[in-house]
JSON list of C-alpha atoms in Angstrom, two decimals:
[
{"chain": "A", "resi": 241, "resn": "MET", "atom": "CA", "xyz": [-4.52, 13.70, 31.08]},
{"chain": "A", "resi": 242, "resn": "TYR", "atom": "CA", "xyz": [-3.32, 11.01, 28.72]},
{"chain": "A", "resi": 243, "resn": "ALA", "atom": "CA", "xyz": [-0.09, 9.14, 28.01]},
{"chain": "A", "resi": 244, "resn": "VAL", "atom": "CA", "xyz": [1.52, 7.14, 25.25]},
{"chain": "A", "resi": 245, "resn": "VAL", "atom": "CA", "xyz": [2.81, 3.82, 26.59]},
{"chain": "A", "resi": 246, "resn": "LYS", "atom": "CA", "xyz": [4.80, 1.01, 25.07]},
{"chain": "A", "resi": 247, "resn": "THR", "atom": "CA", "xyz": [4.19, -2.71, 25.57]},
{"chain": "A", "resi": 248, "resn": "GLY", "atom": "CA", "xyz": [4.66, -5.72, 23.32]},
{"chain": "A", "resi": 249, "resn": "GLY", "atom": "CA", "xyz": [6.53, -3.68, 20.70]},
{"chain": "A", "resi": 250, "resn": "LYS", "atom": "CA", "xyz": [3.52, -1.42, 20.13]},
{"chain": "A", "resi": 251, "resn": "GLN", "atom": "CA", "xyz": [2.50, 2.02, 21.36]},
{"chain": "A", "resi": 252, "resn": "TYR", "atom": "CA", "xyz": [-0.91, 2.90, 22.79]},
{"chain": "A", "resi": 253, "resn": "ARG", "atom": "CA", "xyz": [-2.57, 6.20, 23.74]},
{"chain": "A", "resi": 254, "resn": "VAL", "atom": "CA", "xyz": [-4.23, 5.70, 27.14]},
{"chain": "A", "resi": 255, "resn": "ALA", "atom": "CA", "xyz": [-6.18, 7.69, 29.71]},
{"chain": "A", "resi": 256, "resn": "GLU", "atom": "CA", "xyz": [-7.66, 6.72, 33.08]},
{"chain": "A", "resi": 257, "resn": "GLY", "atom": "CA", "xyz": [-10.52, 4.27, 32.73]},
{"chain": "A", "resi": 258, "resn": "ASP", "atom": "CA", "xyz": [-9.53, 3.01, 29.27]},
{"chain": "A", "resi": 259, "resn": "VAL", "atom": "CA", "xyz": [-9.66, -0.71, 28.51]},
{"chain": "A", "resi": 260, "resn": "LEU", "atom": "CA", "xyz": [-7.25, -2.06, 25.90]},
{"chain": "A", "resi": 261, "resn": "ASN", "atom": "CA", "xyz": [-6.04, -5.38, 24.54]},
{"chain": "A", "resi": 262, "resn": "VAL", "atom": "CA", "xyz": [-2.27, -5.90, 24.39]},
{"chain": "A", "resi": 263, "resn": "GLU", "atom": "CA", "xyz": [-0.01, -8.84, 23.62]},
{"chain": "A", "resi": 264, "resn": "LYS", "atom": "CA", "xyz": [0.02, -11.40, 26.41]},
{"chain": "A", "resi": 265, "resn": "LEU", "atom": "CA", "xyz": [1.70, -10.26, 29.63]},
{"chain": "A", "resi": 266, "resn": "ASP", "atom": "CA", "xyz": [3.09, -12.51, 32.35]},
{"chain": "A", "resi": 267, "resn": "ALA", "atom": "CA", "xyz": [0.51, -11.50, 34.97]},
{"chain": "A", "resi": 268, "resn": "ALA", "atom": "CA", "xyz": [-2.55, -13.12, 36.51]},
{"chain": "A", "resi": 269, "resn": "PRO", "atom": "CA", "xyz": [-6.02, -11.52, 36.41]},
{"chain": "A", "resi": 270, "resn": "GLY", "atom": "CA", "xyz": [-6.30, -8.96, 39.20]},
{"chain": "A", "resi": 271, "resn": "ASP", "atom": "CA", "xyz": [-2.58, -8.10, 39.20]},
{"chain": "A", "resi": 272, "resn": "GLU", "atom": "CA", "xyz": [-1.40, -4.53, 38.67]},
{"chain": "A", "resi": 273, "resn": "VAL", "atom": "CA", "xyz": [1.29, -3.79, 36.08]},
{"chain": "A", "resi": 274, "resn": "ALA", "atom": "CA", "xyz": [3.32, -0.67, 35.33]},
{"chain": "A", "resi": 275, "resn": "LEU", "atom": "CA", "xyz": [3.71, 0.37, 31.69]},
{"chain": "A", "resi": 276, "resn": "ASP", "atom": "CA", "xyz": [6.64, 2.25, 30.10]},
{"chain": "A", "resi": 277, "resn": "VAL", "atom": "CA", "xyz": [5.69, 5.90, 29.47]},
{"chain": "A", "resi": 278, "resn": "LEU", "atom": "CA", "xyz": [6.92, 7.51, 26.22]},
{"chain": "A", "resi": 279, "resn": "MET", "atom": "CA", "xyz": [4.89, 10.73, 26.29]},
{"chain": "A", "resi": 280, "resn": "LEU", "atom": "CA", "xyz": [2.62, 12.52, 28.74]},
{"chain": "A", "resi": 281, "resn": "SER", "atom": "CA", "xyz": [0.10, 15.28, 28.03]},
{"chain": "A", "resi": 282, "resn": "ASP", "atom": "CA", "xyz": [-2.58, 17.16, 29.95]},
{"chain": "A", "resi": 283, "resn": "GLY", "atom": "CA", "xyz": [-4.11, 18.80, 26.86]},
{"chain": "A", "resi": 284, "resn": "ASP", "atom": "CA", "xyz": [-1.94, 21.93, 26.91]},
{"chain": "A", "resi": 285, "resn": "LYS", "atom": "CA", "xyz": [1.54, 20.78, 27.86]},
{"chain": "A", "resi": 286, "resn": "VAL", "atom": "CA", "xyz": [3.32, 17.78, 26.29]},
{"chain": "A", "resi": 287, "resn": "VAL", "atom": "CA", "xyz": [6.19, 16.09, 28.16]},
{"chain": "A", "resi": 288, "resn": "THR", "atom": "CA", "xyz": [8.70, 13.99, 26.21]},
{"chain": "A", "resi": 289, "resn": "ASP", "atom": "CA", "xyz": [11.82, 14.64, 28.31]},
{"chain": "A", "resi": 290, "resn": "ALA", "atom": "CA", "xyz": [13.35, 11.37, 29.54]},
{"chain": "A", "resi": 291, "resn": "GLY", "atom": "CA", "xyz": [14.17, 12.82, 32.98]},
{"chain": "A", "resi": 292, "resn": "ALA", "atom": "CA", "xyz": [10.61, 13.97, 33.59]},
{"chain": "A", "resi": 293, "resn": "LEU", "atom": "CA", "xyz": [9.13, 10.74, 32.19]},
{"chain": "A", "resi": 294, "resn": "ALA", "atom": "CA", "xyz": [11.20, 8.68, 34.66]},
{"chain": "A", "resi": 295, "resn": "LYS", "atom": "CA", "xyz": [8.86, 10.01, 37.38]},
{"chain": "A", "resi": 296, "resn": "ALA", "atom": "CA", "xyz": [5.69, 9.41, 35.33]},
{"chain": "A", "resi": 297, "resn": "LYS", "atom": "CA", "xyz": [3.68, 6.26, 35.99]},
{"chain": "A", "resi": 298, "resn": "VAL", "atom": "CA", "xyz": [0.87, 4.45, 34.23]},
{"chain": "A", "resi": 299, "resn": "THR", "atom": "CA", "xyz": [-0.69, 1.71, 36.34]},
{"chain": "A", "resi": 300, "resn": "ALA", "atom": "CA", "xyz": [-3.02, -0.88, 34.82]},
{"chain": "A", "resi": 301, "resn": "LYS", "atom": "CA", "xyz": [-5.00, -3.80, 36.23]},
{"chain": "A", "resi": 302, "resn": "VAL", "atom": "CA", "xyz": [-5.11, -7.12, 34.36]},
{"chain": "A", "resi": 303, "resn": "VAL", "atom": "CA", "xyz": [-8.74, -7.96, 33.64]},
{"chain": "A", "resi": 304, "resn": "GLU", "atom": "CA", "xyz": [-8.29, -11.23, 31.73]},
{"chain": "A", "resi": 305, "resn": "THR", "atom": "CA", "xyz": [-6.11, -13.23, 29.36]},
{"chain": "A", "resi": 306, "resn": "PHE", "atom": "CA", "xyz": [-7.81, -14.54, 26.23]},
{"chain": "A", "resi": 307, "resn": "LYS", "atom": "CA", "xyz": [-7.36, -15.62, 22.62]},
{"chain": "A", "resi": 308, "resn": "ASP", "atom": "CA", "xyz": [-8.18, -13.25, 19.77]},
{"chain": "A", "resi": 309, "resn": "LYS", "atom": "CA", "xyz": [-10.25, -14.17, 16.71]},
{"chain": "A", "resi": 310, "resn": "LYS", "atom": "CA", "xyz": [-8.65, -16.62, 14.29]},
{"chain": "A", "resi": 311, "resn": "VAL", "atom": "CA", "xyz": [-6.55, -15.12, 11.50]},
{"chain": "A", "resi": 312, "resn": "ILE", "atom": "CA", "xyz": [-6.33, -17.18, 8.30]},
{"chain": "A", "resi": 313, "resn": "ILE", "atom": "CA", "xyz": [-3.04, -17.17, 6.39]},
{"chain": "A", "resi": 314, "resn": "PHE", "atom": "CA", "xyz": [-3.56, -18.40, 2.81]},
{"chain": "A", "resi": 315, "resn": "LYS", "atom": "CA", "xyz": [-0.64, -18.68, 0.38]},
{"chain": "A", "resi": 316, "resn": "PHE", "atom": "CA", "xyz": [-1.39, -19.22, -3.29]},
{"chain": "A", "resi": 317, "resn": "LYS", "atom": "CA", "xyz": [0.55, -19.26, -6.55]},
{"chain": "A", "resi": 318, "resn": "LYS", "atom": "CA", "xyz": [-1.58, -19.32, -9.65]},
{"chain": "A", "resi": 319, "resn": "ARG", "atom": "CA", "xyz": [-1.16, -22.13, -12.18]},
{"chain": "A", "resi": 320, "resn": "LYS", "atom": "CA", "xyz": [1.37, -23.98, -9.97]},
{"chain": "A", "resi": 321, "resn": "GLY", "atom": "CA", "xyz": [-0.96, -26.02, -7.77]},
{"chain": "A", "resi": 322, "resn": "TYR", "atom": "CA", "xyz": [0.54, -24.36, -4.68]},
{"chain": "A", "resi": 323, "resn": "ARG", "atom": "CA", "xyz": [-1.91, -23.63, -1.86]},
{"chain": "A", "resi": 324, "resn": "ARG", "atom": "CA", "xyz": [-1.25, -23.47, 1.88]},
{"chain": "A", "resi": 325, "resn": "LYS", "atom": "CA", "xyz": [-3.80, -22.61, 4.53]},
{"chain": "A", "resi": 326, "resn": "ARG", "atom": "CA", "xyz": [-2.81, -21.94, 8.14]},
{"chain": "A", "resi": 327, "resn": "GLY", "atom": "CA", "xyz": [-4.58, -20.38, 11.06]},
{"chain": "A", "resi": 328, "resn": "HIS", "atom": "CA", "xyz": [-3.39, -18.47, 14.10]},
{"chain": "A", "resi": 329, "resn": "ARG", "atom": "CA", "xyz": [-5.02, -17.18, 17.32]},
{"chain": "A", "resi": 330, "resn": "GLN", "atom": "CA", "xyz": [-3.04, -14.53, 19.17]},
{"chain": "A", "resi": 331, "resn": "GLN", "atom": "CA", "xyz": [-2.86, -14.63, 22.99]},
{"chain": "A", "resi": 332, "resn": "LEU", "atom": "CA", "xyz": [-3.95, -11.25, 24.38]},
{"chain": "A", "resi": 333, "resn": "THR", "atom": "CA", "xyz": [-4.27, -9.58, 27.78]},
{"chain": "A", "resi": 334, "resn": "ARG", "atom": "CA", "xyz": [-7.06, -7.09, 28.52]},
{"chain": "A", "resi": 335, "resn": "LEU", "atom": "CA", "xyz": [-5.88, -4.17, 30.68]},
{"chain": "A", "resi": 336, "resn": "GLU", "atom": "CA", "xyz": [-7.86, -1.50, 32.49]},
{"chain": "A", "resi": 337, "resn": "ILE", "atom": "CA", "xyz": [-5.89, 1.73, 33.03]},
{"chain": "A", "resi": 338, "resn": "MET", "atom": "CA", "xyz": [-6.19, 2.67, 36.69]},
{"chain": "A", "resi": 339, "resn": "LYS", "atom": "CA", "xyz": [-3.94, 5.70, 37.04]},
{"chain": "A", "resi": 340, "resn": "VAL", "atom": "CA", "xyz": [-1.96, 8.08, 34.83]},
{"chain": "A", "resi": 341, "resn": "SER", "atom": "CA", "xyz": [0.33, 10.30, 36.91]},
{"chain": "A", "resi": 342, "resn": "GLY", "atom": "CA", "xyz": [3.14, 12.58, 35.92]}
]
């Protein structure tokens, strides 16, 4: 059984035991969080009905909060002497999917 969940403005396909990195959540390591379910499937049947999805739950445990690799943003305009270099490290939360129930 798997589900499509939404968090941080993105959608992820998850199943029990999966580990995924999402945008930083307001939770400490060891906490359990519930994710919004958009679709649920057991391989044969797909559920997208809002009424049935209200009962569906995806529970995840927060493993850690960390910073991603550095992303370099380089702006350049040829023959104008314009160059700008900036860096950015995104804050992420690693989740372990504990239970997918529908």
